Coordinates of C-alpha atoms and ligand atoms in Angstrom, one line a residue:
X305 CA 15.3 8.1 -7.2
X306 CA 12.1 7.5 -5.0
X307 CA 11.4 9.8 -2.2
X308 CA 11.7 7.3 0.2
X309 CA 15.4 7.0 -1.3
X310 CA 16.3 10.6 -1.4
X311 CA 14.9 10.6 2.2
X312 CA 17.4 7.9 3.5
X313 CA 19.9 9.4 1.3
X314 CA 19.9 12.5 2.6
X315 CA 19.6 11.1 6.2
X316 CA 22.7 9.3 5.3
X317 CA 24.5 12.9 5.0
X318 CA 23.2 13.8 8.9
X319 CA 26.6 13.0 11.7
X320 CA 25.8 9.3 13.4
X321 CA 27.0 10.8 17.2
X322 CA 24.4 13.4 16.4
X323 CA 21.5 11.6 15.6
X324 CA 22.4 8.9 18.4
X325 CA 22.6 11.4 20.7
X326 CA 19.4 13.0 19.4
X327 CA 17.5 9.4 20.1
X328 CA 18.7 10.0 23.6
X329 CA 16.5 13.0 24.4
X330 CA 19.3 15.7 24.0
X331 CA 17.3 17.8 21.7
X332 CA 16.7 19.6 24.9
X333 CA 20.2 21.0 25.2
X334 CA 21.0 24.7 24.0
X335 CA 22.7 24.2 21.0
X336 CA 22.0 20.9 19.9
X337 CA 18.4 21.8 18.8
X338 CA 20.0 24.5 16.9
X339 CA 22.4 22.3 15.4
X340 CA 20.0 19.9 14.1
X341 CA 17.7 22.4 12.8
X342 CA 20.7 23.8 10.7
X343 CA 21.6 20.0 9.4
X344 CA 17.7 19.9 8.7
X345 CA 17.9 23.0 6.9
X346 CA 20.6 21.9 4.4
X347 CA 18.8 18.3 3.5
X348 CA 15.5 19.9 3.1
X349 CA 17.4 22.1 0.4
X350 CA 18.1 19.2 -1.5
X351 CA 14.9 17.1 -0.8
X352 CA 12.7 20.3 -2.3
X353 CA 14.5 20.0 -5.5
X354 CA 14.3 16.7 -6.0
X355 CA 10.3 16.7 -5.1
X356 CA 9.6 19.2 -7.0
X357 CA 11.0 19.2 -11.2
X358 CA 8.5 21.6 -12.0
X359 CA 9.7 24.4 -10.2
X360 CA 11.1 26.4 -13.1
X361 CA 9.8 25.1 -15.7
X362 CA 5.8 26.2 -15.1
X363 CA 4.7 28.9 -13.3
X364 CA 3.7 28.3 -9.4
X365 CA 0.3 29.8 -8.4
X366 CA 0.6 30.0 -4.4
X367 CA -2.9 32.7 -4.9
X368 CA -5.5 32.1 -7.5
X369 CA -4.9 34.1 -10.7
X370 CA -6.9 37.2 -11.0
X371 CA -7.8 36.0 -14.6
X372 CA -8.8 32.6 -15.4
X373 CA -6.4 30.8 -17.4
X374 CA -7.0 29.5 -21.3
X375 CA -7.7 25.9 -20.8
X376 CA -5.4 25.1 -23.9
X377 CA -2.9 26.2 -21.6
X378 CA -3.5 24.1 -18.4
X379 CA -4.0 21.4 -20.4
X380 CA -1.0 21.7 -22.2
X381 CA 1.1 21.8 -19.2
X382 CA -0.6 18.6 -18.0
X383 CA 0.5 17.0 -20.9
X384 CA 3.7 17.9 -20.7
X385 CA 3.8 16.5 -17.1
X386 CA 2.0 13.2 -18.0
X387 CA 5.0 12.7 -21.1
X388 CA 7.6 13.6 -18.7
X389 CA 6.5 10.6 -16.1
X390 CA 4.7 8.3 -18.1
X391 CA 7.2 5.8 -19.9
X392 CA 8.7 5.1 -16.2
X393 CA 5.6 3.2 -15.2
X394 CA 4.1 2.0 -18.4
X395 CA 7.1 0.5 -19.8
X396 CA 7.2 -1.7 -16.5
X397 CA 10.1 -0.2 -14.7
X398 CA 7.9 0.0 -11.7
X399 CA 7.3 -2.4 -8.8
X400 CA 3.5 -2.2 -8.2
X401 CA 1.7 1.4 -8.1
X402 CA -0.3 1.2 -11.8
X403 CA -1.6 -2.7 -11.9
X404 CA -3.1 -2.6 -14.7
X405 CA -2.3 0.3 -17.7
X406 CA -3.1 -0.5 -20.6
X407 CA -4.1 2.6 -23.1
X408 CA -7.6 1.1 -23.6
X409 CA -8.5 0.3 -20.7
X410 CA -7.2 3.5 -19.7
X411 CA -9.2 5.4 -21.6
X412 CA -12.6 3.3 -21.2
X413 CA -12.0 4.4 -17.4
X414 CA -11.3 7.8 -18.4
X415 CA -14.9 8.0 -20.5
X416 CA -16.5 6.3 -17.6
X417 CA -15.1 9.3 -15.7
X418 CA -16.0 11.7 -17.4
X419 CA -19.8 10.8 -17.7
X420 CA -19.7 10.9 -13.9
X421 CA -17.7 13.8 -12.6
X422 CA -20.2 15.7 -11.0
X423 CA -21.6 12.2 -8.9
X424 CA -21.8 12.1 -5.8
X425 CA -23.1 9.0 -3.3
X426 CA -23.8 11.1 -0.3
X427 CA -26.8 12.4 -2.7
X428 CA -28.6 9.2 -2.9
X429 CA -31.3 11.0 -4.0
X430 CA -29.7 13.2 -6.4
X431 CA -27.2 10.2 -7.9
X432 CA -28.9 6.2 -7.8
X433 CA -26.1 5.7 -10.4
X434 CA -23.7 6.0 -7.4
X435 CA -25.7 3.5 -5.2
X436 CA -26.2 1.1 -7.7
X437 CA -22.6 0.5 -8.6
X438 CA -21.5 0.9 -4.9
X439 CA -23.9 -1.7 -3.9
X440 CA -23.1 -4.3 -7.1
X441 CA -19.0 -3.4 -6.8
X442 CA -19.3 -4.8 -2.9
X443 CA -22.0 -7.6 -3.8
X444 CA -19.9 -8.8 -7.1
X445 CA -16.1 -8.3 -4.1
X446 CA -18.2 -10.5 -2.0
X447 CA -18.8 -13.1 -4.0
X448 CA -16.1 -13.5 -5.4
X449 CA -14.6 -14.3 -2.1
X450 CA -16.3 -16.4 -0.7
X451 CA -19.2 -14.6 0.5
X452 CA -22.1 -16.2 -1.5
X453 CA -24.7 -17.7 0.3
X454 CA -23.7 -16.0 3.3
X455 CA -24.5 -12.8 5.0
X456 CA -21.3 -11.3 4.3
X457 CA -21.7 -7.1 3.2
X458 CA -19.6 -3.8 2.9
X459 CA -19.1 -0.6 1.5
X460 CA -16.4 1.3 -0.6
X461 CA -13.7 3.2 0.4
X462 CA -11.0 5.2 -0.7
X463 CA -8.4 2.7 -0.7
X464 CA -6.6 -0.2 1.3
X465 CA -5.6 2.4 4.4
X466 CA -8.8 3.9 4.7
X467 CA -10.7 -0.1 4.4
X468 CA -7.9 -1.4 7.2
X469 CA -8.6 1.6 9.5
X470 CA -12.6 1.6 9.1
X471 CA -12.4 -2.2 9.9
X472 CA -9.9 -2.0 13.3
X473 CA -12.7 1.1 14.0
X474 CA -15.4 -0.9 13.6
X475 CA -13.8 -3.7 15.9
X476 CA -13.4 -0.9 18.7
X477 CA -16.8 0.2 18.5
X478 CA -18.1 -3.2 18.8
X479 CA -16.0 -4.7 21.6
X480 CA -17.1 -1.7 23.5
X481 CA -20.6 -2.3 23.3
X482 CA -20.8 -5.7 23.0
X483 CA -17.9 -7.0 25.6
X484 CA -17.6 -3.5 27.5
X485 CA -13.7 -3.3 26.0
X486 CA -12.4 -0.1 26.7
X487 CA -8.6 -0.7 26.4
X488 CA -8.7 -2.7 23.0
X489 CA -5.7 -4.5 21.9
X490 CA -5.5 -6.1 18.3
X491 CA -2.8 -9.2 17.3
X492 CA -1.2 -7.9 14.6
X493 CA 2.1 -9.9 12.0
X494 CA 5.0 -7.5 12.4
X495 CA 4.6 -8.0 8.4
X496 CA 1.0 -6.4 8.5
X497 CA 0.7 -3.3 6.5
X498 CA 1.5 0.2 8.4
X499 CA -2.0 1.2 8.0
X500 CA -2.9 -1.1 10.8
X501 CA 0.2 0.9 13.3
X502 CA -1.8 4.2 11.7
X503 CA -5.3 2.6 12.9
X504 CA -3.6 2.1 15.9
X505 CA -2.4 6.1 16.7
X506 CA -5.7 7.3 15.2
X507 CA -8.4 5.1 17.1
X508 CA -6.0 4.2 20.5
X509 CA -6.0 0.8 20.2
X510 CA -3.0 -1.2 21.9
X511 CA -0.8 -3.0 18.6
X512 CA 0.4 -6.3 20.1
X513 CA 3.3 -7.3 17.3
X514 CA 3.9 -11.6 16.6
X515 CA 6.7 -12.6 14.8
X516 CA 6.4 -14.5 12.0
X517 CA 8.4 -17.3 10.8
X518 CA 11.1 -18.4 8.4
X519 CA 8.7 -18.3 5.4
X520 CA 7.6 -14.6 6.6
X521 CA 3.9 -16.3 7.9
X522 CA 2.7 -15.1 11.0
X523 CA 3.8 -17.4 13.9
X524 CA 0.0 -18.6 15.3
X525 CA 1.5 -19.9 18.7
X526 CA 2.3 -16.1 18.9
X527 CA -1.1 -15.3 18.5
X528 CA -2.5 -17.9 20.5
X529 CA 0.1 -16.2 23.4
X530 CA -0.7 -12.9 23.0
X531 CA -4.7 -12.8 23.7
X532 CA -5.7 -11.3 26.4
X533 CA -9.1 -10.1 27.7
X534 CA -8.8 -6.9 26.1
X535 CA -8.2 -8.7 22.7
X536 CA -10.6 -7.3 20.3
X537 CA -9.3 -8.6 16.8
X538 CA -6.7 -10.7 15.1
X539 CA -4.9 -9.7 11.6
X540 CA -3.8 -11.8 9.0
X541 CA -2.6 -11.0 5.4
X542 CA -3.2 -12.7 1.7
X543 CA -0.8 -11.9 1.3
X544 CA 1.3 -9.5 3.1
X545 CA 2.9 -6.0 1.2
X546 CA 7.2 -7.0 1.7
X547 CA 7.7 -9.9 1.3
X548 CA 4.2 -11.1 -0.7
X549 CA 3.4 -14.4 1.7
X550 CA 0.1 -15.4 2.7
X551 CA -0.5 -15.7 6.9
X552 CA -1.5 -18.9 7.9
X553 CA -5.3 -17.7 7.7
X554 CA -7.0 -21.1 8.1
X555 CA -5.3 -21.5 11.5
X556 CA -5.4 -17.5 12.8
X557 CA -9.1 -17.6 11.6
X558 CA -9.8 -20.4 13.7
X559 CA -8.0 -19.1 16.7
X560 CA -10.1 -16.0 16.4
X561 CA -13.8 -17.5 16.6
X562 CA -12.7 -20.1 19.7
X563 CA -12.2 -16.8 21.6
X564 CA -15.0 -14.9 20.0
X565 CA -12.8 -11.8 18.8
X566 CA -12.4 -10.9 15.1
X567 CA -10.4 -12.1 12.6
X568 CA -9.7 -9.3 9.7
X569 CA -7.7 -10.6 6.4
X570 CA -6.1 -8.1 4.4
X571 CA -6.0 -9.1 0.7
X572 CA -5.5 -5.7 -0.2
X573 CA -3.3 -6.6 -2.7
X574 CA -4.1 -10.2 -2.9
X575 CA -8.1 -9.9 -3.2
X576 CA -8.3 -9.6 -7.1
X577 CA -5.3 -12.2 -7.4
X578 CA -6.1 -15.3 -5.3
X579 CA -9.6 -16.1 -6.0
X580 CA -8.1 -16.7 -9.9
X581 CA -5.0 -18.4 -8.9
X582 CA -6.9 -20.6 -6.8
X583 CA -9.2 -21.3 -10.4
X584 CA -6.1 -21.7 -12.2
X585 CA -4.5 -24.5 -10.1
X586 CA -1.7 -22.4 -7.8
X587 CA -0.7 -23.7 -4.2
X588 CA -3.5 -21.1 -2.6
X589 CA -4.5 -21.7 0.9
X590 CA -8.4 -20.9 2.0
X591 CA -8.5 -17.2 2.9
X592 CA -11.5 -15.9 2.5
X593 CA -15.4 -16.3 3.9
X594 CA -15.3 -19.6 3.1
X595 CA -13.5 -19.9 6.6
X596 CA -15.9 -19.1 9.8
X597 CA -13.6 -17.3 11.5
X598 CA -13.4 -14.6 9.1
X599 CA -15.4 -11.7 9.9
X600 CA -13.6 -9.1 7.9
X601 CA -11.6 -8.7 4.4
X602 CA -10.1 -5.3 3.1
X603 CA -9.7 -6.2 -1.1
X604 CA -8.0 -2.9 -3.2
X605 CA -10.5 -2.5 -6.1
X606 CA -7.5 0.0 -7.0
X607 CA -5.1 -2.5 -7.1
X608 CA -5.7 -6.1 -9.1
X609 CA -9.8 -5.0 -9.3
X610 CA -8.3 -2.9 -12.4
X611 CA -10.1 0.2 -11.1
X612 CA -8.4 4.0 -11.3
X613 CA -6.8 4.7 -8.1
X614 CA -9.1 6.0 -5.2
X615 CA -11.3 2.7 -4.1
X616 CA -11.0 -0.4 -1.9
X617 CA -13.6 -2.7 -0.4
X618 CA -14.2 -3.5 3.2
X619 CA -16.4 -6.6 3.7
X620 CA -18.1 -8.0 6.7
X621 CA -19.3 -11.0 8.0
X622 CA -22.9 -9.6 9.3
X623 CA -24.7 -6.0 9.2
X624 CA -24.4 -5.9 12.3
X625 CA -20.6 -5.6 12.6
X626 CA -20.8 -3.3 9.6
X627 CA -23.2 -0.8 11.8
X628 CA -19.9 -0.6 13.9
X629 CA -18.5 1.6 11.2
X630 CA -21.3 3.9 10.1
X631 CA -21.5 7.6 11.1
X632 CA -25.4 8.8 11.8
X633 CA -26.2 11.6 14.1
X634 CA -29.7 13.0 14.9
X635 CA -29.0 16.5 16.7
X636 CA -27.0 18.1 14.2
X637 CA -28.7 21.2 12.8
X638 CA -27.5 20.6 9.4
X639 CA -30.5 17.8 9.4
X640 CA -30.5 14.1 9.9
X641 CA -26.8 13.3 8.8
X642 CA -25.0 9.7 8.2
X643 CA -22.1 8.6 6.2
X644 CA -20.7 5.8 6.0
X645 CA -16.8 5.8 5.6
X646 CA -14.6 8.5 6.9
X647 CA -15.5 10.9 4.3
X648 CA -18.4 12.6 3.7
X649 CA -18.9 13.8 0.3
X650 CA -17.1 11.5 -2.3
X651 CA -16.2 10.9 -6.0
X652 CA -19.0 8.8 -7.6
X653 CA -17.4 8.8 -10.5
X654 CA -14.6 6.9 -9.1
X655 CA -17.0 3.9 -8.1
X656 CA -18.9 4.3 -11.5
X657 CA -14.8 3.6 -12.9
X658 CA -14.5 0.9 -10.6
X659 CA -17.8 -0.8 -11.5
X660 CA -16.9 0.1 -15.4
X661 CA -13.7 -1.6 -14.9
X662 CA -15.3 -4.5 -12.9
X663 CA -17.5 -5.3 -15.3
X664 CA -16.0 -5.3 -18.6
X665 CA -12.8 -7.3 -17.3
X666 CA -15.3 -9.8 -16.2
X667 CA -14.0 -13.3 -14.7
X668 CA -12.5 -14.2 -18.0
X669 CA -10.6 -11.1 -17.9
X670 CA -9.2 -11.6 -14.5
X671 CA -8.5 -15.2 -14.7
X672 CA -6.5 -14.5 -17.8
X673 CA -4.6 -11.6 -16.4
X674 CA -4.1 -13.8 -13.1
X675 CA -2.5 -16.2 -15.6
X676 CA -0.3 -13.9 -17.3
X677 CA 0.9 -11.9 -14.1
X678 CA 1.4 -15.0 -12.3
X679 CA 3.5 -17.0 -15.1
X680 CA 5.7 -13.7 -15.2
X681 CA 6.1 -14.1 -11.6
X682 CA 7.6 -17.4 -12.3
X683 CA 10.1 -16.5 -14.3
X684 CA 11.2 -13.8 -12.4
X685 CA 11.3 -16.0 -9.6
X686 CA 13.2 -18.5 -11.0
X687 CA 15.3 -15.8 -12.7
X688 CA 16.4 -14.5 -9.2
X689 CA 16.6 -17.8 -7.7
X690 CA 19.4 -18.6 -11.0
X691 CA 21.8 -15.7 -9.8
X692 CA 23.8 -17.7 -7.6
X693 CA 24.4 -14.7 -4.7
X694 CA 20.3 -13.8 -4.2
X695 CA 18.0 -15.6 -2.4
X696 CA 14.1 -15.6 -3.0
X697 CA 12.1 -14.5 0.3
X698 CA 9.8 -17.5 1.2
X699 CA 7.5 -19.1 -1.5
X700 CA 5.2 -16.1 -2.9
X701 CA 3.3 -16.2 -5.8
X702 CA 3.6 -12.5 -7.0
X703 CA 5.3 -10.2 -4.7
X704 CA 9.1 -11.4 -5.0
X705 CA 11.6 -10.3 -2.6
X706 CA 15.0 -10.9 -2.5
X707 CA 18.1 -10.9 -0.4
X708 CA 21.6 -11.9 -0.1
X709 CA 23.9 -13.4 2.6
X710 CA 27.1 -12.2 0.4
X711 CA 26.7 -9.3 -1.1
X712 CA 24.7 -5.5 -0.2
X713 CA 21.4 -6.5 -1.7
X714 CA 20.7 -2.1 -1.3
X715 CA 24.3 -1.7 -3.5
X716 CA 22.3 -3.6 -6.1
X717 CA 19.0 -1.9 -5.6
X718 CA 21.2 1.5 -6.3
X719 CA 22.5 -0.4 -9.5
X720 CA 18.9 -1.2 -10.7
X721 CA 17.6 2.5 -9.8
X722 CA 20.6 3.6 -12.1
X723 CA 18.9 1.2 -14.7
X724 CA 15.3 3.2 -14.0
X725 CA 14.1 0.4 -11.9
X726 CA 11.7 1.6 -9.4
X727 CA 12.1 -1.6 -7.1
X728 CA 11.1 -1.5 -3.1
X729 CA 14.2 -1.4 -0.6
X730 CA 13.2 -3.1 2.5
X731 CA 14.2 -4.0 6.3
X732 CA 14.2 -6.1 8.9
X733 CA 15.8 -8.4 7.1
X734 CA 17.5 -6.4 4.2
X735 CA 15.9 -7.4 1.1
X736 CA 14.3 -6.0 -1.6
X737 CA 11.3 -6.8 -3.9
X738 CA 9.6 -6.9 -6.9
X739 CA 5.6 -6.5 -6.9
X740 CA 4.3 -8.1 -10.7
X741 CA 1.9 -6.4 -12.2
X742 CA 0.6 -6.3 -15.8
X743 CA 2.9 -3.9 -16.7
X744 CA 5.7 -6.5 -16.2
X745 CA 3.9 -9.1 -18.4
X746 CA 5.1 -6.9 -21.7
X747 CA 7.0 -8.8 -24.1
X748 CA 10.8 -8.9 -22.9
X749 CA 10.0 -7.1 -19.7
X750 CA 10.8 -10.1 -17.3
X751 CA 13.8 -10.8 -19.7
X752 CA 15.0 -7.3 -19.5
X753 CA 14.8 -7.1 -14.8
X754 CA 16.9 -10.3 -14.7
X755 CA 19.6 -8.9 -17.5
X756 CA 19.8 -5.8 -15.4
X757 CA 19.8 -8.0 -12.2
X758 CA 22.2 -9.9 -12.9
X759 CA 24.3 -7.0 -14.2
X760 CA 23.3 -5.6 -11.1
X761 CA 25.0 -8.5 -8.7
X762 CA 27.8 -8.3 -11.3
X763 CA 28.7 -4.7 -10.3
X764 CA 28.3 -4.9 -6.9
X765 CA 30.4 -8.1 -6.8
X766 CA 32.9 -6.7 -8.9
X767 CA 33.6 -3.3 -7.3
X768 CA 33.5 -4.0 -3.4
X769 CA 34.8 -0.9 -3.3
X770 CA 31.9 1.4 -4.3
X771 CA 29.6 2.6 -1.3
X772 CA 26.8 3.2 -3.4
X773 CA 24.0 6.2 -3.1
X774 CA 21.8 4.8 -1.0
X775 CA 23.3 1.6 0.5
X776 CA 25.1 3.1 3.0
X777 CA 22.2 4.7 4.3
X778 CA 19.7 1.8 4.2
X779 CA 22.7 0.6 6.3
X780 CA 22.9 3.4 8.9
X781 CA 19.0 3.5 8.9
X782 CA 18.6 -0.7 9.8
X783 CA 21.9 -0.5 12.3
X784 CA 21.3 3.1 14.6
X785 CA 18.4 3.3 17.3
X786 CA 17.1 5.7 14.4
X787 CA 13.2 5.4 14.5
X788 CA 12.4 9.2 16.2
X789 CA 14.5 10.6 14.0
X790 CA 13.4 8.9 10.7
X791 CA 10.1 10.3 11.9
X792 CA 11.2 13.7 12.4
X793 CA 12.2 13.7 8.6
X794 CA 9.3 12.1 7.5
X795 CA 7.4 15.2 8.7
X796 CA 9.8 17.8 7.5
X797 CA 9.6 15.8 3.8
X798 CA 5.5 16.2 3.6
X799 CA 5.9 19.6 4.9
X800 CA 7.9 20.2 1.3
X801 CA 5.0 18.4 -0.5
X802 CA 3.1 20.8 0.4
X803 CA 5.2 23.9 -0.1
X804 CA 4.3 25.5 -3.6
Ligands
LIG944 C1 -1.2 -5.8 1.9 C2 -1.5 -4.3 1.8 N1 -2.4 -3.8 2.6 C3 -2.8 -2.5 2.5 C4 -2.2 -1.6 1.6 C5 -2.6 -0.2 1.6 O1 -3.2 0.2 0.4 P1 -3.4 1.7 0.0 O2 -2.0 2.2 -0.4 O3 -4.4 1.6 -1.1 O4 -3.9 2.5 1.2 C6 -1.3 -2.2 0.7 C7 -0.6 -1.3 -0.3 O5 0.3 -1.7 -1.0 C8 -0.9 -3.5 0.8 O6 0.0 -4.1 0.0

């Protein structure tokens, strides 16, 4: 079971009145605070041991030992833990989280690693390496979006959060000193990724939601409705994380640059994917640079680039909106000081990997796993679309979600997790999905998720009766006013991930 599972399940064991009547601010009452706290209490019990299998089994250092430990030792352990989690993922039980996987590749990646542990790119001096294959991986990004010919430039980052919230930054910054902005607003598909609603909280800039429509594409009239003065930048995804559809870019784009604000694409998860599906003759919409109102991409090197996880590229149309995101300051007494993402010192030898794994998969390499992840896709699609009670989200190429008018599409996500699927329960509408990777283009794999589907729909169909593990609770969560108190055990859960 997933975290995010064990989280709504154990929500599912809190009283409805309680938590309805905690949404109503009576958290304040003596008593009720208590009350909660105790409920809290007993779930957090529950959640700890499910977080953490390795309680008894190796010893927990909460001080550093007073003797160094054999490294035969620690690195048997880590073996251990790497046996113990690895089949789920490589074997292709898992939507998205390792795209790529195989054992050469990963140890090519490792090697590269390895030569560059000790890199780091806020050393220019110290490490050119790191500069070099920063400034190819975000050339080579560029390019193949679109950007050649053009003055389109970026930098690395961490990952797709850290790319989205530098870009919504950057926008800030610049409608302040360009256009004297000072309560920024950004347009933003209720479909966009959460990192946009985290940009929002971080950097105070007002989220105005649009709809989007029947196909899960943002609805542009929306957009066209919700500018305002204080408008600072539009989003649009290619395609978006739930249910995998591409925004109608072309048309947001163009929106964007007749009102002179911003226009940022996520393609995340669809940079490394599109640019090849477009080669290889799929239905793909223009997306990237190649449209004018496009002043911004964020593209997850991590992702479909290939690369080990920890890097993402955010591009820009211009160095001048890209100044928008650098740090420099001049009175510091540390010295002259500038960075420019959020961190300061950073793992080079995660950008040599990236560049590594750039490189050797080369376009052939991409096209052909493009082709293969794509063709997989297909007949998942179509395997889903055969099961006569599911329904296929929209018309995505990769990212295939799924619902049901009939039957409790999270009673046969609970049947699947049984079967070690690790799918991705959704809401608003209830649906789950599937995100392909190359892991799912194994021999048989695709064979073997619509068996256990259809098994799956089987079950539920069969047994009405059954409530399920976590159905009722996906339930519970979509149907009560629940969102403070989701939150509130959101919290409590990291606070276990971090209890040794
Ligand atoms: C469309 C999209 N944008 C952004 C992200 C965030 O990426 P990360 O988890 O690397 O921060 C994701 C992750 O799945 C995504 O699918």
């Amino acid at each position: 079971m997933s975290w995010k599972d064990n989280i709504i399940k154990q929500l599912g064991k809190l009283n409805p009145r309680l938590l309805a009547s905690l949404e109503k601010g009576m958290k304040a009452i003596p008593g009720v605070s208590q009350k909660i706290d105790d409920e809290y209490a007993e779930i957090m019990v529950e959640l700890e041991s499910s977080a953490k299998p390795y309680k008894n089994k190796f010893t927990t250092f909460t001080k550093i030992p007073d003797t160094g430990r054999p490294h035969a030792d620690i690195l048997r352990e880590m073996e251990s833990m790497r046996v113990q989690e690895e089949s789920h993922w490589k074997d292709g039980f898992v939507s998205g989280a390792v795209y790529h996987g195989d054992q050469e590749h990963i140890d090519f990646l490792n090697q590269v690693y390895a030569i560059n542990s000790q890199s780091n790119p806020l050393h220019a001096d110290v490490w050119p390496s790191a500069t070099k294959f920063e400034a190819e991986i975000v050339a080579m990004t560029g390019n193949m979006l679109g950007g050649a010919g053009q003055d389109v430039c970026g930098t690395l980052s961490s990952g797709g959060t850290e790319s989205i919230m530098l870009a919504m930054k950057t926008y800030r910054d610049w409608a302040r000193e360009k256009k004297g902005i000072t309560k920024p607003e950004m347009i933003v598909p209720i479909t966009a990724h959460a990192a946009f609603d985290k940009a929002s909280q971080y950097f105070n800039i007002k989220t105005i939601h649009i709809p989007v429509d029947e196909n899960f594409r943002a609805n542009v009239e929306a957009a066209r409705k919700a500018i305002t003065s204080n408008t600072i930048v539009i989003v649009g995804s290619a395609p978006s994380f739930p249910h995998g559809a591409i925004d109608p870019i072309e048309e947001l784009s163009e929106l964007a640059r007749q009102n002179n604000i911003g226009f940022h694409v996520d393609a995340c998860l669809g940079g490394f994917v599109l640019p090849w599906a477009e080669k290889l003759g799929y239905p793909v919409p223009p997306f990237d640079f190649r449209l004018p109102g496009v002043t911004s991409m964020s593209v997850d090197t991590h992702k479909y680039g290939y690369a080990a996880k920890g890097t993402s590229v955010i591009l820009y149309r211009g160095k001048e909106l890209r100044h928008f995101q650098y740090y420099t300051t001049t009175e510091w007494p540390g010295g002259l000081y500038f960075s420019p993402t959020f961190a300061g010192s950073r793992p080079g030898a995660l950008s040599a990997a990236c560049w590594a794994a750039m490189t050797a998969i080369g376009a052939e390499g991409y096209l052909s796993a493009t082709k293969k992840i794509l063709e997989t896709a297909a007949i998942i699609k179509q395997g889903v679309r055969d099961i006569p009670k599911l329904r296929v989200l929209g018309e995505p190429l990769f990212v295939v979600a799924f619902a049901s008018e009939s039957i409790n599409v999270y009673k046969v996500l609970d049947y699947m997790s049984h079967k070690k699927w690790s799918l991705n329960g959704l809401h608003k509408p209830t649906c789950v999905h599937i995100c392909v990777t190359l892991r799912h283009t194994q021999p048989g794999v695709a064979e073997r998720f619509i068996a256990d589907l259809k098994e799956a729909v089987e079950h539920v169909k069969a047994h009405p009766e059954e409530k399920g593990t976590m159905a009722p609770v996906y339930g519970l969560a979509a149907t009560l006013p629940l969102r403070g108190m989701v939150s509130d055990l959101l919290k409590k859960y990291l606070d276990v991930i971090f209890k040794a």
